[in-house]
Short mmCIF file of C-alpha atoms in Angstrom, two decimals:
data_model
loop_
_atom_site.label_atom_id
_atom_site.label_comp_id
_atom_site.label_asym_id
_atom_site.label_seq_id
_atom_site.Cartn_x
_atom_site.Cartn_y
_atom_site.Cartn_z
CA UNK W 136 -38.72 -79.22 5.32
CA UNK W 137 -37.58 -77.77 2.05
CA UNK W 138 -41.10 -76.53 1.28
CA UNK W 139 -41.33 -74.69 4.60
CA UNK W 140 -37.98 -73.03 4.05
CA UNK W 141 -39.11 -71.76 0.62
CA UNK W 142 -42.28 -70.32 2.14
CA UNK W 143 -40.25 -68.42 4.73
CA UNK W 144 -37.99 -67.02 2.06
CA UNK W 145 -40.94 -65.86 0.03
CA UNK W 146 -42.58 -64.33 3.07
CA UNK W 147 -39.51 -62.41 4.03
CA UNK W 148 -38.42 -61.44 0.53
CA UNK W 149 -41.48 -60.70 -1.61
CA UNK W 150 -40.89 -60.10 -5.28
CA UNK W 151 -41.48 -56.42 -6.19
CA UNK W 152 -41.70 -55.22 -9.78
CA UNK W 153 -41.79 -51.44 -10.39
CA UNK W 154 -43.23 -49.98 -13.62
CA UNK W 155 -43.42 -46.42 -14.89
CA UNK W 156 -40.88 -44.36 -16.78
CA UNK W 157 -38.92 -41.48 -15.26
CA UNK W 158 -41.37 -38.98 -16.73
CA UNK W 159 -44.46 -40.81 -15.51
CA UNK W 160 -46.28 -39.09 -12.62
CA UNK W 161 -47.25 -42.51 -11.10
CA UNK W 162 -45.38 -45.50 -9.67
CA UNK W 163 -46.85 -48.98 -10.35
CA UNK W 164 -45.63 -51.77 -8.05
CA UNK W 165 -46.41 -55.47 -8.59
CA UNK W 166 -45.81 -57.53 -5.43
CA UNK W 167 -45.83 -61.38 -5.32
CA UNK W 168 -46.39 -62.87 -1.81
CA UNK W 169 -47.26 -66.39 -0.55
CA UNK W 170 -50.78 -67.10 0.74
CA UNK W 171 -50.30 -69.28 3.84
CA UNK W 172 -53.88 -70.47 3.78
CA UNK W 173 -53.79 -71.87 0.24
CA UNK W 174 -50.03 -72.35 -0.17
CA UNK W 175 -50.13 -70.43 -3.45
CA UNK W 176 -48.36 -67.29 -4.60
CA UNK W 177 -50.61 -64.22 -4.79
CA UNK W 178 -49.85 -61.18 -6.90
CA UNK W 179 -51.06 -57.67 -5.93
CA UNK W 180 -50.66 -54.37 -7.83
CA UNK W 181 -50.27 -50.99 -6.08
CA UNK W 182 -50.40 -47.62 -7.88
CA UNK W 183 -49.06 -44.54 -6.11
CA UNK W 184 -48.00 -41.04 -7.08
CA UNK W 185 -44.32 -40.37 -7.30
CA UNK W 186 -42.85 -37.99 -4.72
CA UNK W 187 -42.21 -34.54 -6.08
CA UNK W 188 -38.49 -35.01 -5.60
CA UNK W 189 -38.52 -37.96 -8.02
CA UNK W 190 -40.33 -36.14 -10.82
CA UNK W 191 -38.46 -34.39 -13.54
CA UNK W 192 -39.40 -30.72 -13.59
CA UNK W 193 -38.23 -28.49 -16.37
CA UNK W 194 -36.12 -25.63 -14.94
CA UNK W 195 -37.71 -22.18 -15.01
CA UNK W 196 -35.42 -19.63 -16.63
CA UNK W 197 -35.96 -15.99 -15.65
CA UNK W 198 -34.34 -13.48 -17.92
CA UNK W 199 -32.50 -10.76 -15.95
CA UNK W 200 -33.90 -7.25 -16.29
CA UNK W 201 -31.47 -4.89 -17.93
CA UNK W 202 -31.16 -1.55 -16.14
CA UNK W 203 -29.95 1.42 -18.12
CA UNK W 204 -26.70 2.97 -16.91
CA UNK W 205 -27.30 6.24 -18.72
CA UNK W 206 -29.95 8.87 -19.11
CA UNK W 207 -30.18 8.45 -22.87
CA UNK W 208 -33.72 9.59 -23.84
CA UNK W 209 -33.97 6.74 -26.33
CA UNK W 210 -33.52 4.27 -23.45
CA UNK W 211 -35.80 6.04 -21.02
CA UNK W 212 -38.93 4.11 -20.05
CA UNK W 213 -42.34 5.72 -20.09
CA UNK W 214 -42.70 8.40 -17.46
CA UNK W 215 -45.13 7.44 -14.68
CA UNK W 216 -48.52 9.10 -15.00
CA UNK W 217 -48.99 11.93 -12.54
CA UNK W 218 -45.29 12.75 -12.04
CA UNK W 219 -45.98 16.49 -12.16
CA UNK W 220 -48.65 16.20 -9.49
CA UNK W 221 -46.30 14.15 -7.30
CA UNK W 222 -43.52 16.71 -7.68
CA UNK W 223 -45.88 19.60 -6.85
CA UNK W 224 -47.18 17.81 -3.75
CA UNK W 225 -43.75 16.81 -2.46
CA UNK W 226 -42.29 20.24 -3.18
CA UNK W 227 -45.06 21.83 -1.11
CA UNK W 228 -44.37 19.39 1.74
CA UNK W 229 -40.64 20.18 1.76
CA UNK W 230 -41.13 23.88 1.04
CA UNK W 231 -38.88 23.93 -2.00
CA UNK W 232 -39.75 24.87 -5.57
CA UNK W 233 -41.03 22.15 -7.90
CA UNK W 234 -38.86 23.68 -10.64
CA UNK W 235 -35.76 22.79 -8.59
CA UNK W 236 -36.89 19.17 -8.25
CA UNK W 237 -37.68 18.92 -11.96
CA UNK W 238 -34.28 20.40 -12.85
CA UNK W 239 -32.41 17.92 -10.66
CA UNK W 240 -34.43 15.00 -12.09
CA UNK W 241 -33.73 16.18 -15.64
CA UNK W 242 -29.97 16.39 -15.10
CA UNK W 243 -29.66 13.30 -12.88
CA UNK W 244 -31.69 10.74 -14.84
CA UNK W 245 -33.56 12.49 -17.66
CA UNK W 246 -36.77 11.18 -16.01
CA UNK W 247 -35.72 7.52 -16.23
CA UNK W 248 -37.04 5.91 -13.01
CA UNK W 249 -34.77 2.87 -13.54
CA UNK W 250 -31.52 4.70 -14.25
CA UNK W 251 -28.42 3.39 -12.45
CA UNK W 252 -25.10 5.25 -12.50
CA UNK W 253 -21.68 3.57 -12.56
CA UNK W 254 -21.32 4.60 -8.90
CA UNK W 255 -24.57 2.88 -7.93
CA UNK W 256 -26.90 5.90 -7.72
CA UNK W 257 -30.46 4.85 -8.52
CA UNK W 258 -33.78 6.16 -9.79
CA UNK W 259 -35.12 9.54 -10.84
CA UNK W 260 -33.02 11.63 -8.45
CA UNK W 261 -30.07 9.20 -8.41
CA UNK W 262 -29.93 8.31 -4.73
CA UNK W 263 -27.03 6.18 -3.55
CA UNK W 264 -28.18 3.39 -1.21
CA UNK W 265 -26.81 5.06 1.95
CA UNK W 266 -28.60 8.34 1.16
CA UNK W 267 -31.80 6.45 0.33
CA UNK W 268 -31.73 4.72 3.73
CA UNK W 269 -30.85 8.00 5.43
CA UNK W 270 -34.03 9.63 4.17
CA UNK W 271 -36.38 6.66 4.53
CA UNK W 272 -36.44 5.33 0.96
CA UNK W 273 -36.90 1.56 0.80
CA UNK W 274 -37.24 1.27 -2.99
CA UNK W 275 -35.24 3.77 -5.03
CA UNK W 276 -36.91 2.59 -8.25
CA UNK W 277 -40.33 3.67 -6.97
CA UNK W 278 -40.70 7.15 -8.53
CA UNK W 279 -42.66 8.71 -5.66
CA UNK W 280 -40.36 7.28 -2.97
CA UNK W 281 -37.31 8.43 -4.90
CA UNK W 282 -38.63 11.95 -5.32
CA UNK W 283 -39.55 12.13 -1.65
CA UNK W 284 -36.06 11.08 -0.62
CA UNK W 285 -34.34 13.40 -3.09
CA UNK W 286 -36.52 16.37 -2.10
CA UNK W 287 -35.84 15.74 1.61
CA UNK W 288 -32.11 15.66 0.88
CA UNK W 289 -32.28 18.91 -1.11
CA UNK W 290 -34.23 20.58 1.69
CA UNK W 291 -31.71 19.37 4.25
CA UNK W 292 -28.79 20.72 2.20
CA UNK W 293 -30.47 24.07 1.59
CA UNK W 294 -31.04 24.44 5.33
CA UNK W 295 -27.49 23.28 6.05
CA UNK W 296 -25.92 25.89 3.76
CA UNK W 297 -28.33 28.70 4.56
CA UNK W 298 -30.24 28.61 1.27
CA UNK W 299 -27.07 28.70 -0.85
CA UNK W 300 -28.12 26.86 -4.02
CA UNK W 301 -24.61 26.28 -5.47
CA UNK W 302 -23.35 24.73 -2.21
CA UNK W 303 -26.49 22.62 -1.76
CA UNK W 304 -26.33 21.30 -5.34
CA UNK W 305 -22.57 20.72 -5.10
CA UNK W 306 -23.13 18.64 -1.96
CA UNK W 307 -25.98 16.76 -3.67
CA UNK W 308 -23.60 15.85 -6.50
CA UNK W 309 -20.22 15.42 -4.79
CA UNK W 310 -21.22 14.88 -1.16
CA UNK W 311 -21.17 17.02 1.94
CA UNK W 312 -17.64 15.87 2.74
CA UNK W 313 -16.27 17.30 -0.51
CA UNK W 314 -17.88 20.68 0.17
CA UNK W 315 -16.44 20.70 3.69
CA UNK W 316 -13.01 19.65 2.39
CA UNK W 317 -12.74 22.51 -0.10
CA UNK W 318 -14.75 25.03 1.89
CA UNK W 319 -17.10 25.58 -1.04
CA UNK W 320 -17.91 24.10 -4.42
CA UNK W 321 -15.37 21.32 -5.14
CA UNK W 322 -13.13 21.90 -8.19
CA UNK W 323 -14.39 18.70 -9.83
CA UNK W 324 -15.22 19.01 -13.53
CA UNK W 325 -18.28 16.82 -13.08
CA UNK W 326 -19.60 18.98 -10.23
CA UNK W 327 -18.91 22.23 -12.11
CA UNK W 328 -20.79 20.95 -15.17
CA UNK W 329 -23.56 19.64 -12.92
CA UNK W 330 -24.16 23.07 -11.39
CA UNK W 331 -24.29 24.70 -14.81
CA UNK W 332 -26.74 22.13 -16.17
CA UNK W 333 -29.10 22.35 -13.20
CA UNK W 334 -28.96 26.16 -13.28
CA UNK W 335 -29.81 26.18 -17.01
CA UNK W 336 -32.78 23.86 -16.61
CA UNK W 337 -33.93 25.71 -13.49
CA UNK W 338 -34.02 29.03 -15.37
CA UNK W 339 -35.89 27.43 -18.26
CA UNK W 340 -38.43 25.88 -15.89
CA UNK W 341 -38.95 29.19 -14.13
CA UNK W 342 -39.59 30.97 -17.42
CA UNK W 343 -42.13 28.34 -18.46
CA UNK W 344 -43.89 28.57 -15.10
CA UNK W 345 -43.94 32.38 -15.30
CA UNK W 346 -45.49 32.18 -18.76
CA UNK W 347 -48.21 29.90 -17.40
CA UNK W 348 -48.99 32.29 -14.58
CA UNK W 349 -49.21 35.36 -16.84
CA UNK W 350 -52.81 35.95 -17.89
CA UNK W 351 -53.18 37.93 -21.13
CA UNK W 352 -55.15 41.16 -20.79
CA UNK W 353 -58.54 40.96 -22.44
CA UNK W 354 -59.99 44.29 -23.59
CA UNK W 355 -63.77 44.60 -23.40
CA UNK W 356 -65.59 44.96 -26.70
CA UNK W 357 -66.71 48.50 -27.45
CA UNK W 358 -70.48 48.96 -27.46
CA UNK W 359 -72.08 50.54 -30.52
CA UNK W 360 -72.73 54.22 -29.92
CA UNK W 361 -76.31 55.02 -29.11
CA UNK W 362 -78.08 57.24 -31.69
CA UNK W 363 -81.58 58.49 -32.50
CA UNK W 364 -84.05 55.83 -33.54
CA UNK W 365 -85.31 55.88 -37.10
CA UNK W 366 -89.02 56.55 -37.55
CA UNK W 367 -90.59 54.44 -40.26
CA UNK W 368 -94.04 55.10 -41.74
CA UNK W 369 -96.10 51.92 -42.14
CA UNK W 370 -99.31 51.97 -44.20
CA UNK W 371 -101.87 49.42 -43.03
CA UNK W 372 -104.13 47.50 -45.45
CA UNK W 373 -107.12 49.58 -44.47
CA UNK W 374 -105.30 52.75 -45.52
CA UNK W 375 -104.42 53.89 -42.05
CA UNK W 376 -100.86 55.00 -41.30
CA UNK W 377 -98.76 53.82 -38.32
CA UNK W 378 -95.28 55.00 -37.35
CA UNK W 379 -92.68 52.64 -35.84
CA UNK W 380 -89.29 53.33 -34.33
CA UNK W 381 -86.53 51.12 -35.79
#
């Protein structure tokens, strides 16, 4: 009776030994069970992979990307290739001058596509998130998307204020509400300086473009005056004489 009771205990409670360190990708189990046919204990070994949750995985550390908060040229990343072509194309689509877009980009971000202002304006033309969404920009750090959104906003403001550049630029900088509040250019120092800077760069850009368009006059070379040909006497080996015009 005692022997039967021990067999039941062994059958119900098999001995399980687990091997494999915490860093091992496999689990090794050694199980001891009774064999009812022979009455002996039988040992079996099972090897299985550890679940992913049990494995120790080194954490992946991603360094945060630092975004410049200023338009310092020394911190400006490389300008995307083809920016001039993109500005020309977008300016033609919005029917505004490319010089205006370049001037705004220069003052807003100094051509840094990853510039972020303390107020949260982003990208080349410094679009705040609400303005970006308003003009269909999903990624303000994409140079082409940013220029498209900024150019659409400039076009909208120029149409809103009847082509008045100071009012349009003041609204671009300080907001349409500030222009409406003061009935003109707001008396903010930042906005006043902004208008002066954009105007200065706009005039410089226009002068450069005018110089490119001016083709220097090329005077045709004067032809040598025609004169009488010289007659040269040539004596042949046989003593005969021949005259040639040279």
